[in-house]
mmCIF file of C-alpha atoms in Angstrom:
data_model
loop_
_atom_site.group_PDB
_atom_site.id
_atom_site.type_symbol
_atom_site.label_atom_id
_atom_site.label_comp_id
_atom_site.label_asym_id
_atom_site.label_seq_id
_atom_site.Cartn_x
_atom_site.Cartn_y
_atom_site.Cartn_z
ATOM 1 C CA PHE C 74 4.243 2.068 -3.092
ATOM 2 C CA TYR C 75 5.126 1.332 -6.707
ATOM 3 C CA ASP C 76 8.523 2.949 -6.282
ATOM 4 C CA ALA C 77 9.442 0.380 -3.626
ATOM 5 C CA MET C 78 8.325 -2.763 -5.464
ATOM 6 C CA ASP C 79 11.135 -5.076 -6.505
ATOM 7 C CA PRO C 80 10.524 -6.013 -10.171
ATOM 8 C CA GLU C 81 12.188 -9.398 -9.705
ATOM 9 C CA ALA C 82 9.931 -10.205 -6.743
ATOM 10 C CA VAL C 83 6.882 -9.001 -8.717
ATOM 11 C CA THR C 84 7.848 -11.340 -11.560
ATOM 12 C CA ASP C 85 8.517 -14.326 -9.280
ATOM 13 C CA ILE C 86 5.316 -13.898 -7.280
ATOM 14 C CA GLY C 87 3.274 -13.187 -10.417
ATOM 15 C CA CYS C 88 4.451 -16.349 -12.182
ATOM 16 C CA LYS C 89 3.840 -18.463 -9.048
ATOM 17 C CA ARG C 90 0.315 -17.042 -8.852
ATOM 18 C CA GLY C 91 -0.467 -17.919 -12.479
ATOM 19 C CA TYR C 92 0.185 -14.578 -14.165
ATOM 20 C CA SER C 93 1.183 -15.122 -17.788
ATOM 21 C CA PRO C 94 5.008 -15.205 -18.022
ATOM 22 C CA THR C 95 4.806 -13.730 -21.532
ATOM 23 C CA ALA C 96 2.629 -10.812 -20.361
ATOM 24 C CA MET C 97 4.893 -10.334 -17.355
ATOM 25 C CA TYR C 98 8.011 -10.272 -19.556
ATOM 26 C CA MET C 99 6.505 -7.878 -22.101
ATOM 27 C CA GLY C 100 5.294 -5.550 -19.361
ATOM 28 C CA MET C 101 8.596 -5.573 -17.501
ATOM 29 C CA ILE C 102 10.396 -4.503 -20.679
ATOM 30 C CA MET C 103 8.472 -1.218 -20.475
ATOM 31 C CA HIS C 104 8.658 -0.871 -16.691
ATOM 32 C CA LEU C 105 12.423 -1.359 -16.628
ATOM 33 C CA ALA C 106 13.144 0.829 -19.648
ATOM 34 C CA THR C 107 15.448 3.800 -19.144
ATOM 35 C CA ARG C 108 13.524 6.866 -17.972
ATOM 36 C CA VAL C 109 14.089 10.562 -18.541
ATOM 37 C CA LEU C 110 12.363 13.295 -16.551
ATOM 38 C CA LYS C 111 11.248 16.436 -18.339
ATOM 39 C CA CYS C 112 10.425 19.713 -16.610
ATOM 40 C CA GLN C 113 9.925 23.103 -18.268
ATOM 41 C CA GLY C 114 11.848 22.065 -21.354
ATOM 42 C CA PHE C 115 14.775 20.552 -19.429
ATOM 43 C CA PHE C 116 15.644 16.865 -19.394
ATOM 44 C CA SER C 117 17.311 14.796 -16.697
ATOM 45 C CA ASP C 118 20.148 12.365 -17.175
ATOM 46 C CA TRP C 119 19.014 8.851 -18.001
ATOM 47 C CA ILE C 120 17.560 6.941 -15.076
ATOM 48 C CA VAL C 121 17.861 3.168 -15.053
ATOM 49 C CA PRO C 122 15.145 1.807 -12.734
ATOM 50 C CA THR C 123 16.025 -1.077 -10.433
ATOM 51 C CA ARG C 124 13.392 -0.945 -7.684
ATOM 52 C CA SER C 125 10.139 0.311 -9.095
ATOM 53 C CA ILE C 126 7.319 -0.215 -11.494
ATOM 54 C CA LEU C 127 5.514 2.568 -13.315
ATOM 55 C CA ALA C 128 2.649 4.379 -11.632
ATOM 56 C CA GLY C 129 -0.275 5.134 -13.919
ATOM 57 C CA CYS C 130 -0.036 1.828 -15.766
ATOM 58 C CA VAL C 131 -3.060 -0.483 -15.609
ATOM 59 C CA GLN C 132 -0.693 -3.427 -15.390
ATOM 60 C CA SER C 133 0.863 -1.942 -12.243
ATOM 61 C CA VAL C 134 -2.461 -2.230 -10.411
ATOM 62 C CA ALA C 135 -2.753 -5.921 -11.334
ATOM 63 C CA TRP C 136 0.872 -6.542 -10.377
ATOM 64 C CA SER C 137 0.478 -4.837 -7.002
ATOM 65 C CA ARG C 138 -2.511 -7.071 -6.236
ATOM 66 C CA VAL C 139 -0.543 -10.175 -7.188
ATOM 67 C CA TYR C 140 2.449 -8.908 -5.180
ATOM 68 C CA LEU C 141 0.335 -8.366 -2.041
ATOM 69 C CA PHE C 142 -2.090 -11.290 -2.419
ATOM 70 C CA ASP C 143 -0.440 -13.754 -0.007
ATOM 71 C CA LEU C 144 0.185 -11.087 2.646
ATOM 72 C CA LEU C 145 -3.366 -9.715 2.516
ATOM 73 C CA GLU C 146 -4.893 -13.203 2.449
ATOM 74 C CA GLN C 147 -2.960 -14.098 5.585
ATOM 75 C CA ILE C 148 -4.057 -10.898 7.356
ATOM 76 C CA HIS C 149 -7.697 -11.575 6.488
ATOM 77 C CA ARG C 150 -7.426 -15.133 7.763
ATOM 78 C CA VAL C 151 -5.411 -14.504 10.949
ATOM 79 C CA PHE C 152 -6.672 -11.092 12.021
ATOM 80 C CA PHE C 153 -10.366 -11.202 11.051
ATOM 81 C CA PRO C 154 -12.386 -8.945 11.478
ATOM 82 C CA SER C 155 -9.507 -6.631 10.482
ATOM 83 C CA THR C 156 -9.675 -6.199 6.741
ATOM 84 C CA ILE C 157 -7.179 -4.654 4.345
ATOM 85 C CA HIS C 158 -8.505 -3.215 1.088
ATOM 86 C CA SER C 159 -6.325 -2.201 -1.834
ATOM 87 C CA TRP C 160 -7.155 0.596 -4.229
ATOM 88 C CA VAL C 161 -4.648 1.311 -6.991
ATOM 89 C CA ASP C 162 -1.509 1.881 -4.877
ATOM 90 C CA ASP C 163 -3.108 2.483 -1.475
ATOM 91 C CA LEU C 164 -4.030 0.116 1.336
ATOM 92 C CA ARG C 165 -6.790 0.758 3.850
ATOM 93 C CA GLN C 166 -7.217 -1.178 7.078
ATOM 94 C CA ARG C 167 -10.693 -1.300 8.553
ATOM 95 C CA GLN C 168 -11.870 -2.652 11.878
ATOM 96 C CA ARG C 169 -15.268 -2.752 13.547
ATOM 97 C CA GLY C 170 -16.142 -3.760 17.042
ATOM 98 C CA PRO C 171 -15.937 -2.634 20.638
ATOM 99 C CA ALA C 172 -13.305 0.024 21.347
ATOM 100 C CA ALA C 173 -11.610 -2.268 23.872
ATOM 101 C CA THR C 174 -10.677 -4.802 21.189
ATOM 102 C CA ILE C 175 -10.268 -2.478 18.190
ATOM 103 C CA LEU C 176 -6.996 -0.969 19.402
ATOM 104 C CA HIS C 177 -5.349 -4.288 20.165
ATOM 105 C CA ASP C 178 -6.570 -5.989 16.979
ATOM 106 C CA MET C 179 -5.735 -3.092 14.671
ATOM 107 C CA ALA C 180 -2.260 -2.661 16.135
ATOM 108 C CA LYS C 181 -1.511 -6.378 15.694
ATOM 109 C CA ALA C 182 -2.808 -6.467 12.098
ATOM 110 C CA ALA C 183 -1.068 -3.199 11.150
ATOM 111 C CA THR C 184 2.225 -4.424 12.611
ATOM 112 C CA PHE C 185 1.905 -7.686 10.683
ATOM 113 C CA LEU C 186 1.170 -5.723 7.491
ATOM 114 C CA VAL C 187 4.180 -3.422 7.901
ATOM 115 C CA ARG C 188 6.529 -6.315 8.719
ATOM 116 C CA GLY C 189 5.132 -8.256 5.760
ATOM 117 C CA LEU C 190 5.753 -5.325 3.415
ATOM 118 C CA GLU C 191 9.303 -5.093 4.739
ATOM 119 C CA GLY C 192 9.706 -8.825 4.081
ATOM 120 C CA LEU C 193 8.739 -8.184 0.464
ATOM 121 C CA GLY C 194 11.367 -5.446 0.261
ATOM 122 C CA SER C 195 8.777 -2.665 0.409
ATOM 123 C CA LYS C 196 7.929 -0.119 3.053
ATOM 124 C CA MET C 197 4.977 1.767 4.441
ATOM 125 C CA SER C 198 4.584 5.307 3.180
ATOM 126 C CA GLY C 199 5.518 8.197 5.431
ATOM 127 C CA LYS C 200 2.111 9.640 4.515
ATOM 128 C CA SER C 201 0.228 6.827 6.289
ATOM 129 C CA THR C 202 -2.631 8.241 8.319
ATOM 130 C CA VAL C 203 -5.067 6.926 10.909
ATOM 131 C CA LEU C 204 -8.641 8.107 10.419
ATOM 132 C CA GLY C 205 -10.491 7.095 13.534
ATOM 133 C CA GLN C 206 -13.639 8.015 15.318
ATOM 134 C CA PRO C 207 -13.480 9.128 18.015
ATOM 135 C CA SER C 208 -10.157 10.877 17.482
ATOM 136 C CA SER C 209 -9.001 9.824 20.954
ATOM 137 C CA LEU C 210 -9.085 6.224 19.725
ATOM 138 C CA ALA C 211 -7.006 7.175 16.677
ATOM 139 C CA HIS C 212 -4.417 8.885 18.897
ATOM 140 C CA ARG C 213 -4.207 5.839 21.169
ATOM 141 C CA LEU C 214 -3.653 3.627 18.113
ATOM 142 C CA GLN C 215 -0.964 6.037 16.878
ATOM 143 C CA ALA C 216 0.835 5.716 20.236
ATOM 144 C CA MET C 217 0.602 1.911 20.168
ATOM 145 C CA LEU C 218 2.052 1.779 16.651
ATOM 146 C CA SER C 219 4.774 4.282 17.552
ATOM 147 C CA SER C 220 5.893 2.020 20.404
ATOM 148 C CA ARG C 221 6.347 -0.683 17.745
ATOM 149 C CA GLY C 222 8.443 1.608 15.545
ATOM 150 C CA ILE C 223 5.601 2.397 13.116
ATOM 151 C CA GLN C 224 5.007 6.102 12.522
ATOM 152 C CA VAL C 225 1.575 7.273 11.354
ATOM 153 C CA LYS C 226 -0.274 10.568 11.366
ATOM 154 C CA VAL C 227 -3.752 11.147 12.778
ATOM 155 C CA ALA C 228 -6.263 13.263 10.871
ATOM 156 C CA GLY C 229 -9.968 13.760 10.306
ATOM 157 C CA THR C 230 -9.469 13.649 6.525
ATOM 158 C CA VAL C 231 -6.717 12.760 4.109
ATOM 159 C CA ARG C 232 -6.172 13.846 0.543
ATOM 160 C CA ASP C 233 -5.216 11.476 -2.228
ATOM 161 C CA LEU C 234 -4.895 12.872 -5.725
ATOM 162 C CA GLY C 235 -6.698 15.977 -4.498
ATOM 163 C CA ILE C 236 -9.750 14.098 -3.199
ATOM 164 C CA ASP C 237 -10.743 14.161 0.475
ATOM 165 C CA ALA C 238 -11.321 10.864 2.250
ATOM 166 C CA THR C 239 -13.360 11.192 5.442
ATOM 167 C CA LEU C 240 -14.415 7.675 6.466
ATOM 168 C CA ALA C 241 -17.585 8.186 4.424
ATOM 169 C CA THR C 242 -18.917 10.727 6.892
ATOM 170 C CA ARG C 243 -20.617 13.927 5.862
ATOM 171 C CA ARG C 244 -20.004 17.309 7.323
ATOM 172 C CA SER C 245 -23.183 18.948 8.505
ATOM 173 C CA THR C 246 -23.689 22.601 7.635
#
C-alpha cells in the first residue's frame, strides 16, 4: 500500500486534516530522499521515489490513516454495519448479519473502497484475500467482486509478516 501512495496527495490531505505542515515537510524530506538497494554486498543505481512513502516508518502509519480517513469515514457512515479497520498498511473489512444481506452489503462496501482507493491514486493489493465462514459464502463474494472487476483470493488463513490470520478461530486438535 505504501508504495502506491502519492506523496503530494498525502501532504495535501494531511495539511487539510490538521497534520503539522512542518512535521509533514520534515518527514517528506526523508521519504522522498534518493534510495539505494543493497543485496549481498551489491548496490543498485540510485532510485528517486515519486509514488511511495517508506514502509517501516512510524510516520507512515500516521500518514496512511490521514490519507484514508475521509474514505473510511464515508464507508462507515454509508455502509454500516460494514466496517473497515486499518492496521499498519493493511485494511480489513468486517461484516456481521444474515448471510442473505452479507454478500450484497460486503460487495457494495468493498467496491466503494476499491474505487475510492483508485480515486486517491492507489490500488488494492493483488494479495487481497477473503476469509469467510462458511467458505461457500466467501466463494460467492469472490464471484460477485470478480464480476465488478475486483480480483481477490479465498482462503481459510492468510499470512502477513509470517503470522497466520484465521478470523480469530482456533483449530481443534
